[in-house]
PDB file of C-alpha atoms in Angstrom:
ATOM      1  CA  MET B 163      44.666  98.315-107.838  1.00 55.00           C
ATOM      2  CA  THR B 164      44.787 100.182-104.525  1.00 58.00           C
ATOM      3  CA  ASP B 165      42.157  99.920-101.818  1.00 82.00           C
ATOM      4  CA  TYR B 166      39.286 102.313-102.392  1.00 91.00           C
ATOM      5  CA  ALA B 167      37.574 103.285 -99.136  1.00 91.00           C
ATOM      6  CA  LYS B 168      34.883 105.604-100.535  1.00 94.00           C
ATOM      7  CA  PRO B 169      31.290 104.578-101.237  1.00 95.00           C
ATOM      8  CA  LEU B 170      30.869 102.717-104.525  1.00 96.00           C
ATOM      9  CA  PRO B 171      27.905 102.414-106.878  1.00 96.00           C
ATOM     10  CA  ASP B 172      25.978  99.164-107.206  1.00 95.00           C
ATOM     11  CA  VAL B 173      27.340  98.107-110.593  1.00 95.00           C
ATOM     12  CA  ALA B 174      25.141  94.984-110.542  1.00 94.00           C
ATOM     13  CA  ASP B 175      21.874  96.959-110.459  1.00 95.00           C
ATOM     14  CA  PRO B 176      20.078  95.666-113.579  1.00 95.00           C
ATOM     15  CA  ASN B 177      18.938  99.142-114.659  1.00 94.00           C
ATOM     16  CA  MET B 178      22.401 100.685-114.360  1.00 97.00           C
ATOM     17  CA  ALA B 179      24.588  97.678-115.272  1.00 97.00           C
ATOM     18  CA  PRO B 180      24.950  98.652-118.979  1.00 98.00           C
ATOM     19  CA  TYR B 181      26.133 102.125-117.929  1.00 98.00           C
ATOM     20  CA  TRP B 182      28.751 100.747-115.525  1.00 98.00           C
ATOM     21  CA  GLU B 183      29.852  98.019-117.974  1.00 98.00           C
ATOM     22  CA  ALA B 184      30.451 100.719-120.592  1.00 98.00           C
ATOM     23  CA  ALA B 185      32.355 102.877-118.097  1.00 98.00           C
ATOM     24  CA  LYS B 186      34.606  99.907-117.341  1.00 98.00           C
ATOM     25  CA  ARG B 187      35.437  99.862-121.088  1.00 98.00           C
ATOM     26  CA  HIS B 188      36.046 103.643-120.881  1.00 98.00           C
ATOM     27  CA  GLU B 189      32.895 104.409-122.867  1.00 98.00           C
ATOM     28  CA  LEU B 190      30.106 106.790-121.917  1.00 98.00           C
ATOM     29  CA  ARG B 191      26.815 105.158-122.944  1.00 98.00           C
ATOM     30  CA  MET B 192      23.225 106.072-122.177  1.00 98.00           C
ATOM     31  CA  GLN B 193      19.805 104.992-123.355  1.00 98.00           C
ATOM     32  CA  ARG B 194      18.438 106.491-126.577  1.00 98.00           C
ATOM     33  CA  CYS B 195      14.805 105.967-127.534  1.00 98.00           C
ATOM     34  CA  ASP B 196      14.382 104.043-130.790  1.00 98.00           C
ATOM     35  CA  SER B 197      11.231 106.004-131.646  1.00 98.00           C
ATOM     36  CA  CYS B 198      12.005 109.652-130.919  1.00 98.00           C
ATOM     37  CA  GLY B 199      15.796 109.648-130.364  1.00 98.00           C
ATOM     38  CA  TYR B 200      15.612 111.144-126.858  1.00 98.00           C
ATOM     39  CA  VAL B 201      18.770 110.360-124.842  1.00 98.00           C
ATOM     40  CA  ARG B 202      17.927 109.725-121.203  1.00 97.00           C
ATOM     41  CA  PHE B 203      19.679 109.306-117.896  1.00 97.00           C
ATOM     42  CA  PRO B 204      19.111 107.759-115.497  1.00 96.00           C
ATOM     43  CA  PRO B 205      17.867 104.730-117.440  1.00 96.00           C
ATOM     44  CA  ALA B 206      14.163 104.001-117.482  1.00 95.00           C
ATOM     45  CA  LYS B 207      11.793 101.407-118.894  1.00 95.00           C
ATOM     46  CA  HIS B 208       9.841 104.004-120.862  1.00 97.00           C
ATOM     47  CA  CYS B 209      11.002 107.081-122.754  1.00 98.00           C
ATOM     48  CA  PRO B 210       9.847 110.175-120.807  1.00 96.00           C
ATOM     49  CA  GLU B 211       9.168 111.972-124.124  1.00 97.00           C
ATOM     50  CA  CYS B 212       7.097 109.415-126.086  1.00 98.00           C
ATOM     51  CA  LEU B 213       6.625 106.509-123.627  1.00 97.00           C
ATOM     52  CA  ASP B 214       8.125 103.945-126.016  1.00 97.00           C
ATOM     53  CA  GLU B 215       9.902 101.022-124.326  1.00 97.00           C
ATOM     54  CA  ASN B 216      12.389 100.361-127.144  1.00 97.00           C
ATOM     55  CA  HIS B 217      15.870 101.795-126.755  1.00 97.00           C
ATOM     56  CA  ASP B 218      19.567 101.218-127.410  1.00 97.00           C
ATOM     57  CA  TRP B 219      22.578 102.018-125.240  1.00 98.00           C
ATOM     58  CA  VAL B 220      24.455 104.451-127.486  1.00 98.00           C
ATOM     59  CA  LEU B 221      27.996 105.777-127.295  1.00 98.00           C
ATOM     60  CA  LEU B 222      28.071 109.481-126.419  1.00 98.00           C
ATOM     61  CA  SER B 223      30.686 112.083-127.303  1.00 98.00           C
ATOM     62  CA  GLY B 224      31.813 112.552-123.693  1.00 98.00           C
ATOM     63  CA  ARG B 225      31.670 116.338-124.147  1.00 98.00           C
ATOM     64  CA  GLY B 226      29.572 118.781-122.195  1.00 98.00           C
ATOM     65  CA  THR B 227      29.569 121.908-120.076  1.00 98.00           C
ATOM     66  CA  VAL B 228      29.398 122.546-116.348  1.00 98.00           C
ATOM     67  CA  TRP B 229      25.740 123.369-115.711  1.00 98.00           C
ATOM     68  CA  SER B 230      26.108 123.802-111.934  1.00 98.00           C
ATOM     69  CA  PHE B 231      28.536 122.890-109.168  1.00 98.00           C
ATOM     70  CA  GLY B 232      29.213 123.148-105.480  1.00 97.00           C
ATOM     71  CA  VAL B 233      32.394 122.911-103.464  1.00 97.00           C
ATOM     72  CA  TYR B 234      32.161 120.960-100.211  1.00 96.00           C
ATOM     73  CA  HIS B 235      34.210 122.309 -97.311  1.00 97.00           C
ATOM     74  CA  HIS B 236      32.377 120.382 -94.588  1.00 96.00           C
ATOM     75  CA  LEU B 237      33.037 116.690 -93.989  1.00 95.00           C
ATOM     76  CA  PHE B 238      29.862 114.627 -94.400  1.00 93.00           C
ATOM     77  CA  ASN B 239      31.563 111.236 -94.796  1.00 94.00           C
ATOM     78  CA  ARG B 240      34.936 110.306 -93.257  1.00 95.00           C
ATOM     79  CA  ALA B 241      35.950 108.531 -96.478  1.00 95.00           C
ATOM     80  CA  PHE B 242      36.259 111.966 -98.151  1.00 94.00           C
ATOM     81  CA  ALA B 243      38.381 113.604 -95.412  1.00 95.00           C
ATOM     82  CA  ASP B 244      41.511 113.790 -97.568  1.00 94.00           C
ATOM     83  CA  ASP B 245      39.558 115.391-100.434  1.00 95.00           C
ATOM     84  CA  ILE B 246      38.175 118.423 -98.572  1.00 96.00           C
ATOM     85  CA  PRO B 247      37.451 120.747-100.296  1.00 97.00           C
ATOM     86  CA  TYR B 248      36.000 118.779-103.222  1.00 96.00           C
ATOM     87  CA  ASN B 249      33.531 119.600-105.953  1.00 97.00           C
ATOM     88  CA  VAL B 250      30.301 117.984-107.056  1.00 97.00           C
ATOM     89  CA  ALA B 251      29.150 119.134-110.474  1.00 98.00           C
ATOM     90  CA  LEU B 252      26.191 118.772-112.784  1.00 98.00           C
ATOM     91  CA  VAL B 253      27.444 118.403-116.365  1.00 98.00           C
ATOM     92  CA  GLN B 254      25.115 119.076-119.295  1.00 98.00           C
ATOM     93  CA  LEU B 255      26.145 116.596-121.987  1.00 98.00           C
ATOM     94  CA  GLU B 256      26.076 117.635-125.651  1.00 98.00           C
ATOM     95  CA  GLU B 257      23.499 114.890-126.254  1.00 98.00           C
ATOM     96  CA  GLY B 258      21.131 116.343-123.653  1.00 97.00           C
ATOM     97  CA  PRO B 259      21.248 114.511-120.318  1.00 98.00           C
ATOM     98  CA  ARG B 260      22.758 115.982-117.181  1.00 98.00           C
ATOM     99  CA  LEU B 261      25.106 113.910-115.072  1.00 97.00           C
ATOM    100  CA  VAL B 262      26.181 114.380-111.437  1.00 97.00           C
ATOM    101  CA  THR B 263      29.954 113.988-111.292  1.00 98.00           C
ATOM    102  CA  ASN B 264      33.241 115.560-110.225  1.00 97.00           C
ATOM    103  CA  ILE B 265      35.463 117.872-112.230  1.00 98.00           C
ATOM    104  CA  VAL B 266      39.135 116.856-112.065  1.00 98.00           C
ATOM    105  CA  GLY B 267      42.247 118.557-113.371  1.00 97.00           C
ATOM    106  CA  VAL B 268      41.207 122.051-112.279  1.00 97.00           C
ATOM    107  CA  GLU B 269      41.328 123.969-109.014  1.00 97.00           C
ATOM    108  CA  ASN B 270      37.894 124.426-107.450  1.00 97.00           C
ATOM    109  CA  GLU B 271      38.382 128.203-107.553  1.00 97.00           C
ATOM    110  CA  ALA B 272      38.833 128.093-111.340  1.00 97.00           C
ATOM    111  CA  MET B 273      35.598 126.217-112.055  1.00 97.00           C
ATOM    112  CA  GLU B 274      32.882 128.134-113.893  1.00 97.00           C
ATOM    113  CA  ILE B 275      29.340 127.586-115.056  1.00 98.00           C
ATOM    114  CA  GLY B 276      29.498 126.911-118.791  1.00 98.00           C
ATOM    115  CA  MET B 277      33.075 125.586-118.667  1.00 98.00           C
ATOM    116  CA  PRO B 278      33.571 123.046-121.497  1.00 98.00           C
ATOM    117  CA  VAL B 279      34.498 119.600-120.175  1.00 98.00           C
ATOM    118  CA  GLU B 280      35.197 116.093-121.454  1.00 98.00           C
ATOM    119  CA  VAL B 281      34.809 112.688-119.859  1.00 98.00           C
ATOM    120  CA  GLU B 282      37.568 110.980-117.927  1.00 98.00           C
ATOM    121  CA  PHE B 283      37.362 107.460-116.550  1.00 98.00           C
ATOM    122  CA  ASP B 284      38.733 106.611-113.114  1.00 97.00           C
ATOM    123  CA  ASP B 285      39.359 102.889-112.528  1.00 97.00           C
ATOM    124  CA  VAL B 286      38.947 102.944-108.734  1.00 96.00           C
ATOM    125  CA  THR B 287      38.730  99.144-108.275  1.00 96.00           C
ATOM    126  CA  ASP B 288      38.985  96.111-110.500  1.00 95.00           C
ATOM    127  CA  GLU B 289      35.184  96.121-110.790  1.00 95.00           C
ATOM    128  CA  VAL B 290      34.295  99.836-110.727  1.00 97.00           C
ATOM    129  CA  THR B 291      35.192 102.684-113.058  1.00 98.00           C
ATOM    130  CA  LEU B 292      33.823 106.098-112.115  1.00 98.00           C
ATOM    131  CA  VAL B 293      32.843 108.702-114.686  1.00 98.00           C
ATOM    132  CA  ARG B 294      34.395 112.106-114.046  1.00 98.00           C
ATOM    133  CA  PHE B 295      35.064 115.135-116.236  1.00 98.00           C
ATOM    134  CA  ARG B 296      38.029 117.439-116.874  1.00 98.00           C
ATOM    135  CA  PRO B 297      38.277 120.801-118.624  1.00 98.00           C
ATOM    136  CA  ARG B 298      38.483 120.570-122.413  1.00 97.00           C
ATOM    137  CA  GLY B 299      41.517 121.996-124.159  1.00 83.00           C
TER     138      GLY B 299
END
């Protein structure tokens, strides 16, 4: 694995650990309430819909659409200098939650709101796999 100089998530955070462990296995998993079925992200102790504490980490389809995005042309962190311009997108998953991510495999100029996307896993270190999305089809 090559050196990765960009900021990394805290994969040991107890609330997020199941998400990052699943990503390492190339699975997209999020909490689903046992009572009402609401799929939520980020994880929480209580369901925001019914306040139940019981949940499972369920496997999601990995499909969604671009809900919003921006393209960064200004350097805010030196670690991203080689990526300018880069996109940051909000993907609406088929199961409901929205996820902040990047869209790969498409030129920034070709990105569109509503574009169908699917998950892609990027093993950036031996410990961290990032969740990104690419155009479907």
